[in-house]
Amino acid sequence: MVRIGIIGGSGVYHLIEDSELRRIGTPFGLAYVYLGEFGDEEIAFIPRHGKKHDIPPFKVNYKANIYALNMLGVERIIASNAVGAINPKLKLGTIILPHDFIDLTKCRDSTFYDGKTEIIVRGRNIEGVIHVSMTPYTYCPEIRSALANASNQLGIHLIDRGVYVCTEGNRFETPAEIKAMAIMGGDIVGMTGCPEAALARELAICYASISIVTNYAAGIGGREKLTHQEVLDVFSRRLEDVSKLLARSIPLIPRERSCACKDALAEFLK
Ligand code: HPA
């Protein structure tokens, strides 16, 4: 059994080295999962945008990816993603652990429970249309505190709260959209955090995400133009710290889960 899954965003490809590619067929299509060692732990790694970074955010097969991890027995997922700062107090390069999200995507297939597909979670079937809860915690508190503790131990600055807003993309936002998101309570904006986080909850898999602030969002900080290259450049400068954080946090995640995520399906399991 592989306990931990890592879903890497733009720039996080080094975990592929020395790992074995497994093509995993799921009811939702193929997932490309790399199995390897990270520290002392066997992990399943998915580069979200493909090995050659040729899958845009709206084309990522989120359902196949999360279901494949479920099929491998993964109980905990740590994801990473690049984000723009809506909150002007955030500095470029900051690592932030969102505690909540607002999903503004428009065209994504965002549930496993479509009333037709039989879903199997840890050997048990779930049928029909069910609605999982995103409370009391949107993201797994046990993974989030392992990441926060790892950052303390390593002396890597991390902000352990923030509201992540997910947009459909593929373009960056307009200044008016960012203003609206700020009024809604958003701190950071990205294109890949949803439906990924909710799909993990739908299979009772713990999920938390590390976001790296790569730029100020449209209209914040008086910037003229935002480019994808800028996003990649800032991300790559923080990659080493992100890797260290991942490596240090994994052993700090308790083997036995005590969080509410594990019980997300308790009332629906037959
Ligand atoms: N907007 C949306 N997605 C992003 C951004 C942004 O400003 N930066 C990195 N991913």
Short mmCIF file of C-alpha atoms and ligand atoms in Angstrom, two decimals:
data_model
loop_
_atom_site.label_atom_id
_atom_site.label_comp_id
_atom_site.label_asym_id
_atom_site.label_seq_id
_atom_site.Cartn_x
_atom_site.Cartn_y
_atom_site.Cartn_z
CA MET A 1 0.00 0.00 0.00
CA VAL A 2 1.21 3.49 -0.79
CA ARG A 3 0.13 5.80 2.02
CA ILE A 4 1.03 9.21 0.61
CA GLY A 5 0.30 10.84 -2.72
CA ILE A 6 1.90 14.04 -3.95
CA ILE A 7 0.35 16.07 -6.74
CA GLY A 8 2.90 18.52 -8.05
CA GLY A 9 2.07 21.70 -9.87
CA SER A 10 4.13 23.72 -12.33
CA GLY A 11 7.82 23.10 -11.72
CA VAL A 12 7.56 20.11 -9.38
CA TYR A 13 8.92 17.35 -11.61
CA HIS A 14 12.06 16.24 -9.81
CA LEU A 15 10.10 13.63 -7.84
CA ILE A 16 9.80 11.66 -11.08
CA GLU A 17 13.52 10.85 -11.04
CA ASP A 18 14.19 7.18 -10.17
CA SER A 19 10.49 6.39 -10.04
CA GLU A 20 8.43 3.89 -11.94
CA LEU A 21 5.62 5.08 -14.22
CA ARG A 22 2.30 3.26 -13.73
CA ARG A 23 -0.56 3.86 -16.15
CA ILE A 24 -3.65 3.31 -14.04
CA GLY A 25 -7.00 2.74 -15.74
CA THR A 26 -9.91 4.27 -13.83
CA PRO A 27 -13.63 4.61 -14.68
CA PHE A 28 -12.73 8.22 -15.57
CA GLY A 29 -9.79 7.58 -17.86
CA LEU A 30 -6.08 6.89 -17.54
CA ALA A 31 -3.91 8.38 -14.83
CA TYR A 32 -0.12 8.55 -15.05
CA VAL A 33 1.29 7.92 -11.60
CA TYR A 34 4.96 7.68 -10.66
CA LEU A 35 5.83 5.36 -7.79
CA GLY A 36 9.04 6.03 -5.94
CA GLU A 37 10.75 6.70 -2.66
CA PHE A 38 10.84 10.09 -1.01
CA GLY A 39 12.79 10.11 2.20
CA ASP A 40 11.93 6.77 3.81
CA GLU A 41 8.45 6.66 2.42
CA GLU A 42 7.02 5.11 -0.73
CA ILE A 43 4.99 7.76 -2.49
CA ALA A 44 2.74 8.03 -5.51
CA PHE A 45 3.53 11.17 -7.47
CA ILE A 46 1.40 12.82 -10.14
CA PRO A 47 2.78 15.77 -12.10
CA ARG A 48 -0.55 17.55 -12.57
CA HIS A 49 0.34 19.17 -15.88
CA GLY A 50 1.94 16.04 -17.34
CA LYS A 51 5.62 15.23 -17.60
CA LYS A 52 6.08 17.73 -20.42
CA HIS A 53 3.86 20.38 -18.90
CA ASP A 54 1.39 20.11 -21.75
CA ILE A 55 -1.90 19.71 -19.82
CA PRO A 56 -3.56 23.08 -19.08
CA PRO A 57 -5.50 23.46 -15.80
CA PHE A 58 -8.94 23.01 -17.39
CA LYS A 59 -7.83 19.78 -19.11
CA VAL A 60 -6.28 18.06 -16.10
CA ASN A 61 -8.17 14.81 -15.48
CA TYR A 62 -8.72 15.52 -11.78
CA LYS A 63 -11.13 12.61 -11.34
CA ALA A 64 -8.78 10.02 -12.88
CA ASN A 65 -5.85 11.34 -10.82
CA ILE A 66 -7.65 11.22 -7.48
CA TYR A 67 -9.37 7.92 -8.23
CA ALA A 68 -6.06 6.30 -9.25
CA LEU A 69 -4.55 7.36 -5.91
CA ASN A 70 -7.60 5.86 -4.19
CA MET A 71 -7.04 2.61 -6.11
CA LEU A 72 -3.45 2.51 -4.84
CA GLY A 73 -4.69 2.84 -1.26
CA VAL A 74 -3.43 6.41 -0.76
CA GLU A 75 -4.95 8.00 2.36
CA ARG A 76 -3.15 11.33 2.34
CA ILE A 77 -2.47 13.75 -0.50
CA ILE A 78 -0.18 16.77 -0.40
CA ALA A 79 -0.61 19.02 -3.41
CA SER A 80 1.37 22.03 -4.54
CA ASN A 81 0.37 24.88 -6.79
CA ALA A 82 1.39 28.32 -7.94
CA VAL A 83 -0.89 31.20 -6.99
CA GLY A 84 -1.27 34.92 -7.51
CA ALA A 85 -1.64 37.16 -4.44
CA ILE A 86 -5.02 38.84 -4.07
CA ASN A 87 -4.05 39.97 -0.57
CA PRO A 88 -1.46 42.74 -1.15
CA LYS A 89 0.25 41.95 2.17
CA LEU A 90 1.58 38.68 0.76
CA LYS A 91 5.15 38.78 -0.52
CA LEU A 92 6.36 37.10 -3.71
CA GLY A 93 7.74 33.65 -3.02
CA THR A 94 5.70 33.22 0.17
CA ILE A 95 4.62 29.67 0.92
CA ILE A 96 1.05 29.55 2.16
CA LEU A 97 -1.12 26.73 3.45
CA PRO A 98 -4.71 27.59 2.54
CA HIS A 99 -7.33 26.70 5.13
CA ASP A 100 -10.35 27.19 2.87
CA PHE A 101 -11.29 27.68 -0.79
CA ILE A 102 -13.84 29.35 -3.03
CA ASP A 103 -14.51 27.40 -6.23
CA LEU A 104 -15.19 29.72 -9.20
CA THR A 105 -14.49 27.14 -11.88
CA LYS A 106 -17.20 26.80 -14.52
CA CYS A 107 -16.71 23.78 -16.76
CA ARG A 108 -15.13 21.07 -14.65
CA ASP A 109 -16.46 17.66 -13.83
CA SER A 110 -16.36 18.11 -10.09
CA THR A 111 -17.95 15.04 -8.49
CA PHE A 112 -17.58 11.25 -8.51
CA TYR A 113 -21.20 10.86 -7.49
CA ASP A 114 -23.07 11.29 -10.76
CA GLY A 115 -25.71 8.68 -9.92
CA LYS A 116 -24.34 6.23 -12.50
CA THR A 117 -20.78 5.26 -11.69
CA GLU A 118 -20.05 2.73 -8.99
CA ILE A 119 -17.40 4.12 -6.67
CA ILE A 120 -15.25 1.80 -4.59
CA VAL A 121 -13.42 3.18 -1.58
CA ARG A 122 -11.17 0.84 0.39
CA GLY A 123 -13.06 -2.17 -0.87
CA ARG A 124 -16.53 -0.82 -0.18
CA ASN A 125 -19.12 0.30 -2.73
CA ILE A 126 -20.87 3.61 -2.72
CA GLU A 127 -23.84 4.06 -4.99
CA GLY A 128 -26.13 6.92 -5.84
CA VAL A 129 -25.88 10.63 -5.39
CA ILE A 130 -24.27 11.61 -2.13
CA HIS A 131 -23.11 14.96 -0.80
CA VAL A 132 -19.96 15.07 1.31
CA SER A 133 -19.35 17.74 3.92
CA MET A 134 -16.49 20.24 3.63
CA THR A 135 -16.73 21.04 7.34
CA PRO A 136 -15.35 21.18 10.00
CA TYR A 137 -12.14 21.48 7.93
CA THR A 138 -11.90 22.15 4.21
CA TYR A 139 -8.32 20.85 4.12
CA CYS A 140 -6.91 18.07 6.32
CA PRO A 141 -5.83 19.53 9.69
CA GLU A 142 -3.32 16.71 10.32
CA ILE A 143 -1.42 17.29 7.08
CA ARG A 144 -1.60 21.06 7.54
CA SER A 145 -0.13 20.87 11.01
CA ALA A 146 2.62 18.47 9.83
CA LEU A 147 3.55 21.01 7.15
CA ALA A 148 3.47 23.91 9.64
CA ASN A 149 5.64 21.95 12.11
CA ALA A 150 8.07 21.02 9.33
CA SER A 151 8.39 24.69 8.38
CA ASN A 152 9.15 25.59 12.03
CA GLN A 153 11.79 22.89 12.29
CA LEU A 154 13.45 23.98 9.06
CA GLY A 155 13.12 27.72 9.63
CA ILE A 156 11.22 28.10 6.35
CA HIS A 157 8.71 30.92 6.60
CA LEU A 158 5.17 29.76 5.93
CA ILE A 159 1.77 31.39 6.37
CA ASP A 160 -0.63 28.78 7.70
CA ARG A 161 -3.94 30.41 6.72
CA GLY A 162 -5.50 31.79 3.58
CA VAL A 163 -8.50 31.48 1.34
CA TYR A 164 -7.70 30.02 -2.09
CA VAL A 165 -9.88 31.09 -4.98
CA CYS A 166 -9.91 28.77 -7.98
CA THR A 167 -10.69 30.16 -11.43
CA GLU A 168 -11.41 28.29 -14.62
CA GLY A 169 -8.58 29.97 -16.56
CA ASN A 170 -7.04 29.51 -18.99
CA ARG A 171 -6.40 33.24 -19.05
CA PHE A 172 -5.33 35.20 -16.00
CA GLU A 173 -8.07 37.24 -14.30
CA THR A 174 -9.14 40.80 -14.98
CA PRO A 175 -8.54 43.48 -12.31
CA ALA A 176 -12.32 43.65 -11.71
CA GLU A 177 -12.47 39.89 -11.12
CA ILE A 178 -9.64 40.11 -8.59
CA LYS A 179 -11.39 43.01 -6.83
CA ALA A 180 -14.55 40.88 -6.59
CA MET A 181 -12.53 37.94 -5.22
CA ALA A 182 -10.96 40.21 -2.57
CA ILE A 183 -14.43 41.32 -1.47
CA MET A 184 -15.45 37.66 -1.26
CA GLY A 185 -12.59 37.01 1.16
CA GLY A 186 -9.99 35.47 -1.16
CA ASP A 187 -6.28 35.79 -0.38
CA ILE A 188 -4.74 33.88 -3.26
CA VAL A 189 -5.88 32.78 -6.73
CA GLY A 190 -4.97 29.77 -8.81
CA MET A 191 -6.41 27.47 -11.47
CA THR A 192 -5.87 23.94 -10.17
CA GLY A 193 -6.95 23.61 -6.54
CA CYS A 194 -10.54 22.79 -7.47
CA PRO A 195 -12.15 20.36 -7.87
CA GLU A 196 -9.05 18.43 -6.73
CA ALA A 197 -9.50 19.12 -2.99
CA ALA A 198 -13.20 18.26 -2.99
CA LEU A 199 -12.69 15.10 -5.07
CA ALA A 200 -10.24 13.85 -2.44
CA ARG A 201 -12.85 14.52 0.27
CA GLU A 202 -15.41 12.62 -1.81
CA LEU A 203 -13.22 9.52 -1.43
CA ALA A 204 -12.39 10.26 2.24
CA ILE A 205 -8.76 10.95 1.35
CA CYS A 206 -6.99 13.61 3.42
CA TYR A 207 -5.82 16.50 1.27
CA ALA A 208 -3.85 19.67 1.92
CA SER A 209 -2.09 22.01 -0.40
CA ILE A 210 1.06 24.14 -0.39
CA SER A 211 0.66 27.28 -2.46
CA ILE A 212 3.57 29.40 -3.63
CA VAL A 213 2.86 33.06 -4.32
CA THR A 214 4.45 33.62 -7.72
CA ASN A 215 2.96 37.00 -8.64
CA TYR A 216 0.53 39.70 -7.65
CA ALA A 217 -2.89 39.04 -9.13
CA ALA A 218 -4.27 41.35 -11.81
CA GLY A 219 -4.52 44.96 -10.64
CA ILE A 220 -2.69 44.28 -7.35
CA GLY A 221 0.54 46.18 -6.77
CA GLY A 222 0.08 48.27 -9.91
CA ARG A 223 1.64 45.68 -12.21
CA GLU A 224 1.24 46.14 -15.96
CA LYS A 225 1.30 42.61 -17.33
CA LEU A 226 1.52 39.11 -15.92
CA THR A 227 3.30 36.29 -17.76
CA HIS A 228 3.42 32.55 -17.21
CA GLN A 229 7.23 32.73 -17.36
CA GLU A 230 7.24 34.98 -14.29
CA VAL A 231 5.09 32.40 -12.46
CA LEU A 232 7.54 29.60 -13.37
CA ASP A 233 10.61 31.69 -12.43
CA VAL A 234 9.40 32.55 -8.92
CA PHE A 235 8.15 28.99 -8.40
CA SER A 236 11.51 27.50 -9.37
CA ARG A 237 13.28 29.74 -6.82
CA ARG A 238 11.16 28.21 -4.04
CA LEU A 239 11.33 24.65 -5.30
CA GLU A 240 14.15 23.59 -3.00
CA ASP A 241 12.26 24.83 0.07
CA VAL A 242 9.05 23.14 -1.11
CA SER A 243 10.95 19.86 -1.50
CA LYS A 244 12.52 20.19 1.95
CA LEU A 245 9.13 20.94 3.46
CA LEU A 246 7.59 17.89 1.83
CA ALA A 247 10.42 15.62 2.95
CA ARG A 248 10.34 16.90 6.54
CA SER A 249 6.55 16.89 6.85
CA ILE A 250 5.87 13.34 5.64
CA PRO A 251 7.30 11.59 8.73
CA LEU A 252 5.35 14.09 10.89
CA ILE A 253 2.01 12.96 9.47
CA PRO A 254 0.52 10.43 11.91
CA ARG A 255 0.21 6.90 10.50
CA GLU A 256 -3.23 6.46 12.03
CA ARG A 257 -5.69 9.12 10.94
CA SER A 258 -7.63 10.94 13.68
CA CYS A 259 -9.02 13.69 11.47
CA ALA A 260 -12.61 14.02 10.27
CA CYS A 261 -11.57 13.50 6.60
CA LYS A 262 -11.35 9.75 7.15
CA ASP A 263 -15.04 9.66 8.19
CA ALA A 264 -16.28 11.71 5.21
CA LEU A 265 -18.14 8.66 3.85
CA ALA A 266 -19.03 6.95 7.13
CA GLU A 267 -22.79 7.37 6.67
CA PHE A 268 -22.73 6.17 3.02
CA LEU A 269 -20.54 3.05 3.22
CA LYS A 270 -22.52 -0.15 2.88
N1 HPA B 1 -4.07 33.76 -11.38
C1 HPA B 1 -4.47 32.48 -11.57
N2 HPA B 1 -3.65 31.46 -11.48
C2 HPA B 1 -2.37 31.70 -11.15
C3 HPA B 1 -1.89 33.00 -10.93
C4 HPA B 1 -2.80 34.08 -11.04
O1 HPA B 1 -2.45 35.27 -10.86
N3 HPA B 1 -0.57 32.88 -10.63
C5 HPA B 1 -0.28 31.56 -10.65
N4 HPA B 1 -1.36 30.83 -10.98
#
